[in-house]
């Protein structure tokens, strides 16, 4: 009998119970006992679901109140000194590391003011993990027994589980050195860390754990040889210990083949590989296994919402069985199901046809078990027949196939993705149109989403106010935003985006080809969950999306108003993409829809149009090489398809956040002006990289995540520093990002100071001439 296995289950609860409980705890409305109780209930529900679905290998220790990597930092005592001096309770220490803590002194406790640890993206997913932060004073030891406790908790329910641990090599490699120990290389701490892992493994074995899943996801990255050696060392060390559980090393989100040297000959019970993302690795991985090692084959996608194609998955599993024998193969999810919504049964508004093509975490449990039964020779004919029908139904659906879109996408040429003239010539035509001063000032697009705006939008969506009433309300917001920007003295204005709830949802809702869920939440970080729209079929634009508001704003002022759009790559990355069409073609379809919007805006008299691509960096394939080069090419081209229809004198802007982007790749977009999040970078080297960037740039001058108001002097100093290595004639002045999460008072004050600083430099440079 071939076993079935799940690598991890969503921890947020089907109704977002975890979010409600943690936020209530943070605001003092729930006690720690109440919070812990909710965690326990979610774990129990998840385990029982998996048991009922017939999953053979059920994970434990996959639950976390914030992030599983942070759990490991706490467990192994990787706690920077700045968090330990306040005598915080364990849970408060944990949340302080996760999100920072500011608390006034009371009779019983000290004043606390500590910032959060760094949080970064988990590989190429939208999940974020808290980076382990090591210093020379880090002393590894076990501070608790969460994996043991949670294993016993499941056992008390009569459910045997396999604890999941982040592996020692990935834990160190994904971490960083703390400020006080910058020359420390975390991987150099391996020798000190391993005995603590062993202590934990022995404790697990002592309570009856037979097998552990040790995640080493870095196996899909480009790794230096030194790290290969670290794998060999760590797992050899484990194999020399007595009384520890057997170990299955898990990787996901790519192929391990370039790192076979790291895992070849490792004395472990077996490996898990992701055969959804990299089916081609099967032969090479199977070839290095010893004749007792098992292979867990990930064929049910842990990253998307589509129903599994049983026929396709079965073929892959059968190929593995042909090589290794049925007793050495396990059918598994490709990764943890953390990245999928919890339960499709909670969706009441999708049509039967659409619903029939989806599978969320709970449904994926059944997929894993049914495939395992099939390859074990059990009769699952009815399930396979129904699945084949669903898959065929989707392929032929009229909701998916739009001939006109397919024809237009197939006809894309390089010319379509190229502006009529190069930047230098365009600039000559733009100068007399805009007559902008030196150091032109602008914002990134959104203004504060006040409570009034949210409440009114809600009323409109519920039908409590009419479309006309809502339009009047939005117009009033636009009028105020334009007035405020004129008073401040900004040069290029925006309509303020009062009508937009979210930069992806707003457009997705107006495009054909998208579907939306009511409860399809996925954890992004901590208590922040995202309900991404789903690209269901060919995408097209039935009618203009932003024209009315933008044209209305322009009618109120003689200054240019920027049209604001979300770019094709970001629309793709922040949605669930299709699995039946390559990402490039999906991006191209969206880019054509945006191209029509850009043309409509231009025809209506809008002279500046910004197409944002904040997700450009995160779409980057994990490994250097052909796939990454290819991505850069099609991503930049998709952007240019959407922006190249305009005349030379129309100015195209773009914007990026958290972008460690190579200037060469930004250059490939050929935008006239780009703005980049920069205020926290403050890095002379990074500015220098842009020295040869030919077009114009605004490096973000203040952090929009903080209500702090920088003074005029601070802006002057900041601009001065950038000017040391960056030419004045290419210099735009703007904040880091949109201001929708801010309040008006600090927004007005910060922008006023920013504009004053720009004026200071204008005068200074006028004197020079
Ligand atoms: Zn941004």
XYZ file of C-alpha atoms and ligand atoms in Angstrom:
770
model
C 0.000 0.000 0.000
C 1.414 3.381 -1.039
C 1.142 5.956 1.752
C -0.272 9.454 1.446
C 1.352 12.466 3.076
C 0.640 16.145 3.720
C 3.565 18.486 4.390
C 1.626 21.091 6.334
C -1.898 22.507 6.662
C -3.117 26.148 6.782
C -3.113 27.384 10.364
C -5.436 30.370 9.997
C -8.720 28.477 10.508
C -11.518 28.192 7.950
C -13.117 31.395 9.231
C -9.886 33.267 10.016
C -10.153 32.302 13.692
C -6.418 32.766 14.245
C -6.430 36.348 12.986
C -9.347 37.306 15.185
C -7.763 35.685 18.233
C -4.246 37.116 17.806
C -5.478 40.624 17.049
C -7.811 40.449 20.049
C -4.857 39.378 22.176
C -2.677 42.217 20.870
C -5.337 44.783 21.667
C -5.823 43.380 25.168
C -9.322 42.039 24.471
C -8.356 38.381 24.880
C -6.201 36.709 27.520
C -3.220 34.553 26.669
C -5.235 31.510 27.780
C -7.994 32.362 25.327
C -5.457 32.810 22.541
C -3.774 29.475 23.270
C -7.176 27.793 23.337
C -7.988 29.023 19.814
C -4.634 27.678 18.603
C -5.397 24.311 20.152
C -8.846 24.175 18.567
C -7.452 24.963 15.117
C -4.829 22.220 15.460
C -7.437 19.728 16.562
C -9.722 20.614 13.644
C -6.854 20.307 11.158
C -5.651 16.956 12.450
C -9.154 15.511 12.476
C -9.794 16.710 8.925
C -6.657 14.933 7.756
C -7.483 11.792 9.702
C -11.001 11.696 8.275
C -9.665 12.179 4.753
C -7.510 9.110 5.283
C -4.121 10.830 5.098
C -1.463 8.387 6.344
C 1.299 10.824 7.275
C -0.193 13.821 9.079
C 2.084 16.727 10.072
C 2.375 18.315 13.496
C 4.340 21.394 14.583
C 3.139 23.015 11.329
C 0.924 25.292 13.415
C 2.285 28.695 14.413
C 0.893 31.841 15.998
C 2.917 33.956 13.559
C 5.554 32.106 11.553
C 7.132 28.660 11.762
C 10.668 30.000 11.240
C 10.222 32.442 14.119
C 9.007 29.499 16.229
C 12.339 27.801 15.524
C 14.293 30.949 16.464
C 12.526 31.046 19.793
C 12.864 27.296 20.346
C 16.633 27.321 19.703
C 17.166 30.518 21.724
C 18.083 32.652 18.719
C 16.805 35.741 20.486
C 18.772 38.991 20.084
C 19.661 40.652 23.409
C 17.465 43.666 22.758
C 14.352 41.512 23.295
C 15.402 39.832 26.503
C 15.950 42.848 28.737
C 12.260 43.524 29.399
C 11.307 40.310 31.241
C 8.480 39.716 28.763
C 6.314 36.629 28.985
C 7.158 33.974 26.386
C 4.281 34.875 24.086
C 4.976 38.631 24.354
C 8.655 38.059 23.647
C 7.619 36.056 20.598
C 5.282 38.748 19.274
C 7.847 41.468 20.073
C 10.335 39.686 17.787
C 7.626 39.294 15.153
C 6.196 42.796 15.084
C 7.984 45.016 17.575
C 6.484 46.255 20.824
C 5.877 49.690 22.327
C 4.389 49.707 25.803
C 4.275 52.326 28.567
C 5.638 51.428 31.975
C 3.120 50.192 34.530
C 3.448 49.406 38.227
C 4.465 45.868 37.400
C 6.284 46.191 34.079
C 8.997 48.255 32.442
C 8.533 50.564 29.476
C 9.120 48.579 26.259
C 10.220 49.999 22.913
C 11.721 47.492 20.512
C 11.451 47.097 16.733
C 10.615 43.863 14.929
C 13.082 41.449 13.367
C 13.418 41.637 9.614
C 10.706 39.899 7.646
C 11.288 38.672 4.096
C 9.519 36.689 1.403
C 9.492 32.914 1.735
C 11.120 31.899 -1.551
C 8.907 32.963 -4.467
C 5.651 32.780 -2.494
C 3.577 35.580 -0.988
C 4.268 34.239 2.498
C 6.804 36.142 4.626
C 9.024 34.648 7.311
C 10.845 36.322 10.165
C 14.565 36.051 9.588
C 16.584 34.220 12.233
C 19.060 36.820 13.455
C 22.331 35.487 14.827
C 25.114 37.187 16.687
C 28.403 36.145 18.186
C 26.680 35.930 21.550
C 23.971 33.544 20.260
C 23.910 30.505 22.532
C 21.811 27.706 21.139
C 19.701 25.791 23.631
C 16.182 24.447 23.780
C 13.924 27.007 25.430
C 10.775 24.891 25.218
C 9.311 21.805 23.625
C 6.666 22.971 21.129
C 7.244 20.104 18.643
C 7.051 17.545 21.463
C 3.987 19.139 23.042
C 2.077 19.330 19.792
C 2.932 15.747 18.891
C 1.554 14.645 22.274
C -1.496 16.842 21.821
C -2.346 15.010 18.584
C -1.573 11.656 20.150
C -4.052 12.391 22.946
C -6.679 12.709 20.208
C -5.678 9.304 18.909
C -3.808 10.758 15.922
C -0.241 9.769 15.112
C 1.663 12.630 13.445
C 5.019 13.384 11.904
C 6.537 16.546 13.402
C 7.854 19.109 10.907
C 11.083 20.957 11.689
C 12.953 23.544 9.670
C 16.295 21.931 8.884
C 19.512 23.192 10.483
C 21.180 24.172 7.211
C 18.177 26.118 5.900
C 17.614 27.704 9.318
C 21.137 29.133 9.320
C 21.279 29.934 5.609
C 17.974 31.820 5.605
C 19.043 33.815 8.631
C 21.382 36.769 8.920
C 23.973 38.283 11.205
C 22.751 40.866 13.701
C 24.002 44.459 13.598
C 26.583 43.802 16.324
C 28.127 40.837 14.474
C 28.140 41.795 10.821
C 31.176 39.700 9.966
C 29.495 36.576 11.312
C 28.480 33.994 8.733
C 25.468 32.154 10.195
C 26.459 28.838 8.575
C 29.651 28.917 10.666
C 27.403 28.229 13.684
C 26.401 24.783 12.404
C 28.634 22.830 14.793
C 27.094 24.594 17.755
C 23.545 24.188 16.511
C 23.564 20.475 15.667
C 23.767 19.115 19.244
C 20.672 21.152 20.124
C 18.774 19.611 17.212
C 19.863 16.208 18.445
C 18.585 16.996 21.919
C 15.216 17.842 20.372
C 15.203 14.741 18.157
C 15.920 12.555 21.192
C 13.057 14.143 23.098
C 10.758 13.457 20.164
C 11.891 9.839 19.954
C 11.415 9.442 23.701
C 7.697 10.261 23.429
C 7.194 7.849 20.550
C 7.895 9.868 17.385
C 8.950 7.423 14.665
C 9.653 9.847 11.859
C 10.248 13.592 11.398
C 9.957 15.771 8.323
C 12.934 18.102 8.171
C 12.400 20.919 5.693
C 15.466 22.012 3.769
C 13.854 24.241 1.158
C 17.135 25.973 0.304
C 17.954 22.845 -1.714
C 16.169 24.503 -4.636
C 18.404 27.615 -4.585
C 21.836 28.225 -6.133
C 24.052 27.022 -3.301
C 27.800 27.429 -2.827
C 29.793 24.216 -2.440
C 30.392 25.031 1.203
C 26.667 24.606 1.838
C 26.687 21.221 0.129
C 29.325 20.242 2.658
C 27.145 21.559 5.489
C 24.318 19.220 4.456
C 26.654 16.251 4.416
C 28.055 17.153 7.797
C 24.701 17.812 9.499
C 22.905 14.668 8.403
C 25.911 12.434 8.914
C 26.095 13.785 12.442
C 22.418 12.950 13.000
C 22.925 9.424 11.686
C 25.629 8.817 14.277
C 23.173 9.469 17.121
C 21.240 6.768 18.892
C 17.538 6.983 19.714
C 16.380 9.596 17.257
C 13.437 9.294 14.832
C 14.011 8.527 11.175
C 14.379 11.617 9.024
C 12.746 12.562 5.715
C 14.370 15.647 4.175
C 11.843 17.796 2.327
C 12.409 20.348 -0.433
C 9.852 22.258 -2.488
C 9.275 25.036 -5.038
C 11.837 23.716 -7.514
C 14.393 21.123 -8.443
C 17.189 19.823 -6.218
C 19.183 18.482 -9.163
C 21.879 21.216 -9.204
C 22.421 20.413 -5.506
C 22.537 16.631 -5.765
C 26.027 16.756 -4.267
C 24.412 18.074 -1.077
C 22.051 15.136 -0.648
C 23.772 12.246 -2.395
C 24.626 9.546 0.145
C 22.938 11.380 3.037
C 22.169 8.745 5.669
C 18.457 9.595 6.028
C 15.267 7.585 5.563
C 14.320 9.448 2.416
C 13.495 12.658 0.627
C 10.512 14.667 -0.468
C 10.636 16.498 -3.795
C 8.234 18.838 -5.570
C 7.179 17.144 -8.796
C 4.555 19.790 -9.578
C 7.127 22.532 -10.058
C 9.939 20.288 -11.291
C 8.687 16.897 -12.540
C 11.902 16.454 -14.540
C 13.946 15.903 -11.362
C 12.431 12.462 -10.695
C 15.000 10.410 -12.627
C 18.053 12.189 -11.249
C 16.842 12.068 -7.660
C 15.761 8.427 -7.908
C 19.209 7.589 -9.259
C 21.041 8.790 -6.145
C 18.830 7.035 -3.602
C 20.195 4.058 -1.728
C 18.011 0.977 -2.084
C 16.260 1.513 1.238
C 15.477 5.224 0.948
C 11.925 6.358 0.298
C 10.852 9.109 -2.062
C 7.894 11.302 -1.214
C 6.578 12.609 -4.510
C 4.775 15.955 -4.333
C 2.088 15.801 -7.016
C -0.767 17.770 -5.401
C 0.036 21.456 -5.710
C 0.415 23.255 -2.372
C 0.586 26.643 -4.061
C -2.581 26.939 -6.136
C -6.344 26.459 -6.054
C -6.855 24.194 -9.065
C -8.282 20.709 -8.957
C -5.600 18.070 -9.451
C -5.508 16.260 -12.783
C -5.510 12.681 -11.477
C -4.476 11.103 -14.772
C -1.420 13.355 -15.012
C -0.393 12.918 -11.360
C -0.890 9.165 -11.483
C 1.510 8.890 -14.400
C 4.191 10.688 -12.398
C 3.646 8.517 -9.329
C 3.662 5.360 -11.447
C 6.957 6.407 -13.005
C 8.396 6.709 -9.486
C 7.003 3.308 -8.509
C 8.477 1.735 -11.658
C 11.897 2.926 -10.534
C 11.701 2.368 -6.789
C 8.898 -0.073 -6.059
C 5.580 0.708 -4.380
C 6.920 0.323 -0.830
C 9.432 3.151 -1.356
C 7.062 5.758 -2.802
C 4.813 8.163 -0.873
C 2.154 10.320 -2.555
C 2.280 13.852 -1.133
C 1.346 17.490 -1.472
C 4.093 19.387 -3.317
C 4.698 21.680 -0.330
C 2.836 22.668 2.811
C -0.770 23.626 2.023
C -0.113 26.863 3.923
C -0.245 28.708 0.593
C -3.771 27.636 -0.334
C -7.149 28.765 1.036
C -8.660 26.417 3.616
C -11.968 25.066 2.374
C -13.865 25.334 -0.899
C -17.032 24.242 0.917
C -17.181 27.738 2.428
C -17.743 29.319 -0.997
C -21.412 29.957 -1.735
C -21.227 32.411 -4.609
C -19.190 30.542 -7.210
C -21.106 28.834 -9.999
C -21.063 25.037 -9.998
C -18.918 25.068 -13.114
C -16.265 27.300 -11.572
C -16.356 25.538 -8.225
C -15.830 22.229 -9.985
C -12.398 23.355 -11.182
C -11.115 24.413 -7.740
C -9.555 22.547 -4.852
C -8.534 24.214 -1.586
C -6.507 22.697 1.263
C -9.279 20.462 2.587
C -10.111 19.173 -0.885
C -6.429 18.529 -1.607
C -6.350 16.070 1.321
C -8.748 13.854 -0.600
C -6.745 14.218 -3.788
C -3.605 12.897 -2.087
C -5.412 9.921 -0.581
C -7.307 9.006 -3.746
C -4.134 9.004 -5.852
C -2.388 6.861 -3.210
C -5.286 4.398 -3.306
C -5.246 4.249 -7.084
C -1.549 3.385 -7.320
C -2.078 0.796 -4.575
C -4.582 -0.987 -6.805
C -7.710 0.061 -4.883
C -10.921 0.757 -6.735
C -11.289 4.505 -7.048
C -12.793 4.390 -10.543
C -15.720 6.628 -9.654
C -13.435 9.345 -8.267
C -11.172 9.149 -11.302
C -14.097 9.306 -13.691
C -15.524 12.372 -11.964
C -12.081 13.991 -11.982
C -11.573 13.366 -15.709
C -14.958 14.925 -16.357
C -14.071 18.036 -14.339
C -10.721 18.443 -16.087
C -12.291 18.068 -19.551
C -15.110 20.434 -18.611
C -12.653 23.130 -17.652
C -10.568 22.711 -20.803
C -13.605 23.230 -23.017
C -15.337 25.910 -20.963
C -16.548 29.019 -22.747
C -15.756 30.912 -19.529
C -12.096 30.152 -20.169
C -11.621 30.359 -23.901
C -11.965 33.730 -25.592
C -10.981 33.421 -29.259
C -10.571 37.161 -29.759
C -8.125 37.431 -26.848
C -6.169 34.374 -27.956
C -5.864 35.740 -31.492
C -4.750 39.160 -30.324
C -2.192 37.719 -27.888
C -0.748 35.446 -30.557
C -0.280 38.463 -32.834
C 1.943 40.427 -30.407
C 5.067 41.725 -32.141
C 8.185 43.433 -30.846
C 6.991 46.610 -32.507
C 3.874 46.540 -30.329
C 6.185 46.565 -27.309
C 8.374 49.450 -28.451
C 7.759 53.189 -28.053
C 7.881 55.210 -31.259
C 11.172 56.926 -30.343
C 13.960 56.410 -27.797
C 13.840 58.208 -24.447
C 16.115 61.136 -25.370
C 13.869 62.062 -28.270
C 10.703 61.564 -26.256
C 12.082 63.829 -23.567
C 12.570 66.639 -26.084
C 8.889 66.460 -26.930
C 7.821 66.162 -23.281
C 9.720 69.200 -21.961
C 7.557 71.839 -23.687
C 4.335 69.997 -22.787
C 4.980 69.851 -19.053
C 7.401 72.745 -18.430
C 8.359 70.997 -15.184
C 10.853 72.667 -12.850
C 14.044 70.955 -11.722
C 13.300 68.439 -8.941
C 9.684 67.865 -10.023
C 7.493 66.626 -7.187
C 4.799 63.955 -7.242
C 3.254 61.167 -5.148
C 2.947 57.472 -5.928
C -0.828 57.456 -6.391
C -3.023 56.724 -3.394
C -4.091 59.119 -0.662
C -5.446 58.209 2.789
C -8.291 55.711 2.727
C -10.268 57.332 5.505
C -12.909 55.571 7.536
C -15.516 57.654 5.703
C -14.290 56.273 2.373
C -14.388 52.673 3.560
C -17.810 53.034 5.134
C -19.273 54.682 2.034
C -17.801 52.045 -0.296
C -19.287 49.371 1.910
C -22.707 51.035 1.772
C -22.492 51.191 -2.005
C -21.503 47.528 -2.271
C -24.446 46.566 -0.068
C -26.833 48.659 -2.132
C -27.534 51.079 0.723
C -26.656 54.074 -1.483
C -27.171 54.540 -5.228
C -24.480 54.560 -7.901
C -25.068 58.291 -8.354
C -24.667 58.976 -4.635
C -21.441 56.981 -4.618
C -20.119 58.793 -7.678
C -20.901 62.149 -6.068
C -19.065 61.051 -2.947
C -15.991 59.934 -4.943
C -16.018 63.223 -6.872
C -15.930 65.106 -3.592
C -12.909 63.069 -2.492
C -11.167 63.812 -5.797
C -11.909 67.542 -5.470
C -10.397 67.578 -1.986
C -7.331 65.609 -3.080
C -6.668 67.965 -6.002
C -7.128 71.040 -3.798
C -4.722 69.676 -1.186
C -2.068 68.834 -3.796
C -2.353 72.282 -5.387
C -2.048 73.947 -1.981
C 1.049 71.918 -1.170
C 2.530 72.856 -4.543
C 3.072 69.387 -6.029
C 3.848 69.365 -9.766
C 2.283 66.146 -11.035
C -1.007 65.331 -9.316
C -3.090 62.178 -8.812
C -6.820 61.610 -8.322
C -6.115 59.864 -4.992
C -7.736 56.448 -5.608
C -10.613 56.869 -3.151
C -12.658 54.449 -5.259
C -10.060 51.652 -5.102
C -10.072 49.106 -2.304
C -6.949 47.288 -3.435
C -4.600 47.820 -6.359
C -5.142 44.325 -7.798
C -8.745 43.616 -6.811
C -9.930 46.948 -8.204
C -8.746 46.051 -11.706
C -9.484 42.323 -11.502
C -13.123 43.094 -10.718
C -13.410 45.100 -13.905
C -11.679 42.606 -16.179
C -13.304 39.577 -17.800
C -11.632 36.267 -16.976
C -11.289 36.670 -13.194
C -13.090 34.860 -10.361
C -13.336 35.849 -6.701
C -13.825 33.954 -3.465
C -15.598 34.968 -0.269
C -13.298 33.151 2.135
C -10.238 32.207 0.099
C -7.787 33.766 2.543
C -4.115 32.827 2.587
C -1.612 33.955 5.215
C 0.826 36.557 3.923
C 2.460 37.239 7.286
C 1.327 37.162 10.920
C -2.306 38.193 11.022
C -2.238 39.620 7.526
C -4.090 37.379 5.082
C -4.693 37.985 1.401
C -7.719 36.953 -0.630
C -6.208 36.918 -4.082
C -8.411 37.055 -7.169
C -8.207 34.027 -9.455
C -7.322 34.248 -13.137
C -9.874 31.786 -14.432
C -9.886 32.313 -18.180
C -8.578 34.530 -20.968
C -8.429 38.110 -19.682
C -9.917 41.099 -21.468
C -11.226 44.560 -20.671
C -14.929 45.046 -21.412
C -14.836 48.801 -20.716
C -12.589 51.571 -19.339
C -11.621 51.099 -15.682
C -10.095 54.353 -14.436
C -11.095 56.858 -17.072
C -13.960 58.625 -15.334
C -12.133 59.475 -12.094
C -8.890 60.448 -13.805
C -10.575 62.705 -16.373
C -12.689 64.304 -13.674
C -9.558 65.047 -11.631
C -7.826 66.535 -14.678
C -10.826 68.800 -15.319
C -10.229 70.448 -11.931
C -6.635 71.567 -12.464
C -4.186 72.937 -15.021
C -1.412 70.760 -13.605
C -0.962 67.299 -15.136
C -2.877 64.467 -13.416
C -1.279 61.019 -13.591
C -3.388 58.092 -14.727
C -2.679 55.195 -12.343
C -2.704 51.522 -13.362
C -1.430 48.254 -11.886
C 1.014 46.530 -14.228
C 0.606 43.128 -15.884
C 3.228 41.276 -13.815
C 1.782 42.541 -10.538
C -1.757 41.668 -11.665
C -0.463 38.159 -12.392
C 1.711 37.671 -9.297
C -0.872 38.902 -6.807
C -3.579 36.667 -8.227
C -3.802 32.882 -8.364
C -2.624 32.291 -11.930
C -4.014 29.651 -14.273
C -2.222 26.324 -14.382
C -3.350 25.565 -17.929
C -1.578 28.488 -19.583
C 2.003 29.730 -19.180
C 2.540 32.858 -17.085
C 3.990 34.813 -19.964
C 0.815 34.437 -22.028
C -1.328 35.384 -19.030
C 0.800 38.507 -18.494
C 0.483 39.345 -22.182
C -3.303 39.113 -22.067
C -3.407 41.481 -19.099
C -0.921 43.810 -20.785
C -3.215 44.132 -23.823
C -6.165 44.986 -21.574
C -4.025 47.652 -19.881
C -2.804 48.914 -23.243
C -6.397 49.730 -24.169
C -6.814 51.580 -20.878
C -3.611 53.540 -21.482
C -4.797 54.505 -24.982
C -8.191 55.592 -23.654
C -6.579 57.737 -20.965
C -4.295 59.379 -23.501
C -7.164 60.017 -25.921
C -9.087 61.678 -23.086
C -6.262 64.171 -22.493
C -4.243 62.472 -19.743
C -0.583 63.281 -20.390
C 1.142 61.250 -17.665
C 0.336 57.589 -17.033
C 1.925 55.445 -14.330
C 1.909 51.661 -14.538
C 3.007 50.159 -11.207
C 5.010 46.948 -11.002
C 5.715 46.409 -7.273
C 5.757 42.625 -7.776
C 8.344 42.630 -10.546
C 11.149 41.513 -8.224
C 9.278 38.742 -6.459
C 8.383 37.014 -9.726
C 12.052 36.369 -10.309
C 12.808 32.625 -10.639
C 14.744 31.312 -7.644
C 17.783 30.258 -9.653
C 20.023 32.242 -11.958
C 20.102 31.033 -15.534
C 17.894 30.666 -18.560
C 14.567 30.690 -16.722
C 15.448 33.917 -14.928
C 16.694 35.613 -18.094
C 13.541 34.537 -19.851
C 11.410 35.960 -17.032
C 13.108 39.344 -17.213
C 12.532 39.446 -20.914
C 8.828 38.612 -20.916
C 8.068 40.630 -17.761
C 9.640 43.774 -19.231
C 7.967 43.143 -22.553
C 4.544 42.781 -20.926
C 5.087 46.175 -19.290
C 6.110 47.706 -22.611
C 3.118 46.194 -24.425
C 0.861 48.005 -21.987
C 2.678 51.337 -22.303
C 3.985 51.609 -25.874
C 0.857 52.741 -27.677
C 1.282 56.352 -26.547
C 2.768 59.336 -28.371
C 6.306 60.507 -27.576
C 5.019 63.469 -25.640
C 2.978 61.310 -23.254
C 5.048 60.538 -20.179
C 5.059 56.961 -18.837
C 5.928 56.427 -15.170
C 6.433 53.212 -13.249
C 6.859 52.385 -9.579
C 8.445 49.543 -7.595
C 8.481 48.671 -3.900
C 10.915 46.446 -2.036
C 12.944 46.163 -5.188
C 16.504 45.021 -5.094
C 16.210 45.367 -8.798
C 19.131 45.492 -11.127
C 19.079 48.868 -12.963
C 19.489 46.985 -16.232
C 16.166 45.299 -15.733
C 14.470 48.562 -14.833
C 15.998 49.993 -17.976
C 14.335 47.258 -20.030
C 10.930 48.715 -19.132
C 11.844 51.946 -20.928
C 9.576 54.037 -18.680
C 10.256 57.778 -18.872
C 10.263 58.091 -15.084
C 10.487 55.417 -12.388
C 9.990 55.794 -8.641
C 11.527 53.322 -6.223
C 11.081 52.646 -2.515
C 14.316 53.903 -1.040
C 13.968 55.714 2.299
C 15.058 52.749 4.416
C 17.871 51.790 2.078
C 19.942 54.900 2.495
C 22.736 53.196 0.693
C 25.272 55.105 -1.365
C 26.184 51.973 -3.316
C 22.614 51.489 -4.401
C 22.389 55.070 -5.688
C 25.668 54.631 -7.501
C 24.241 51.636 -9.344
C 21.744 53.985 -10.949
C 24.331 56.479 -12.101
C 24.183 55.218 -15.642
C 20.444 54.681 -15.682
C 19.451 56.826 -18.671
C 15.860 57.799 -17.812
C 14.531 59.773 -14.837
C 14.184 58.445 -11.294
C 12.519 59.392 -8.029
C 14.149 57.610 -5.109
C 11.558 57.437 -2.292
C 12.341 60.096 0.327
C 10.106 59.037 3.199
C 8.727 55.859 4.722
C 4.987 55.642 4.194
C 4.609 52.822 6.747
C 5.260 55.202 9.601
C 3.192 58.192 10.788
C 6.465 60.017 11.502
C 6.758 63.428 9.783
C 10.262 64.163 8.457
C 11.281 67.846 8.728
C 12.196 70.026 5.730
C 15.819 69.935 6.893
C 15.738 66.154 6.921
C 14.489 66.111 3.313
C 17.167 68.643 2.334
C 19.842 66.468 3.871
C 18.489 63.327 2.226
C 18.272 64.904 -1.221
C 21.747 66.370 -0.760
C 23.157 62.951 -0.030
C 21.609 61.427 -3.146
C 22.808 64.393 -5.206
C 26.400 63.520 -4.322
C 26.187 60.636 -6.726
C 23.059 61.306 -8.727
C 22.472 64.036 -11.330
C 19.983 66.833 -10.603
C 18.480 66.858 -14.114
C 17.151 63.302 -13.682
C 15.948 63.794 -10.127
C 12.278 63.388 -9.160
C 11.072 64.056 -5.634
C 8.476 61.656 -4.165
C 7.629 59.424 -1.187
C 8.431 55.687 -1.031
C 5.008 54.444 -2.004
C 1.269 55.189 -1.942
C -0.152 56.945 1.127
C -3.402 55.042 1.551
C -2.567 53.636 4.988
C -1.674 57.080 6.377
C -3.880 59.796 7.894
C -4.309 63.184 6.222
C -2.548 65.352 8.850
C 0.813 63.555 8.580
C 0.413 63.153 4.819
C -0.048 66.893 4.283
C 2.769 67.794 6.669
C 5.265 65.345 5.159
C 4.471 66.317 1.564
C 4.680 70.021 2.419
C 8.172 69.545 3.865
C 9.162 67.428 0.867
C 8.026 70.141 -1.577
C 9.827 72.844 0.448
C 13.049 70.841 0.180
C 12.587 70.526 -3.602
C 12.110 74.304 -3.819
C 15.276 74.834 -1.783
C 17.310 72.892 -4.319
C 15.592 74.560 -7.274
C 16.751 77.948 -5.985
C 20.184 76.631 -5.214
C 20.603 75.268 -8.736
C 19.139 78.437 -10.303
C 21.906 80.449 -8.564
C 24.521 78.121 -9.971
C 23.514 78.874 -13.544
Zn 5.061 51.023 -3.612
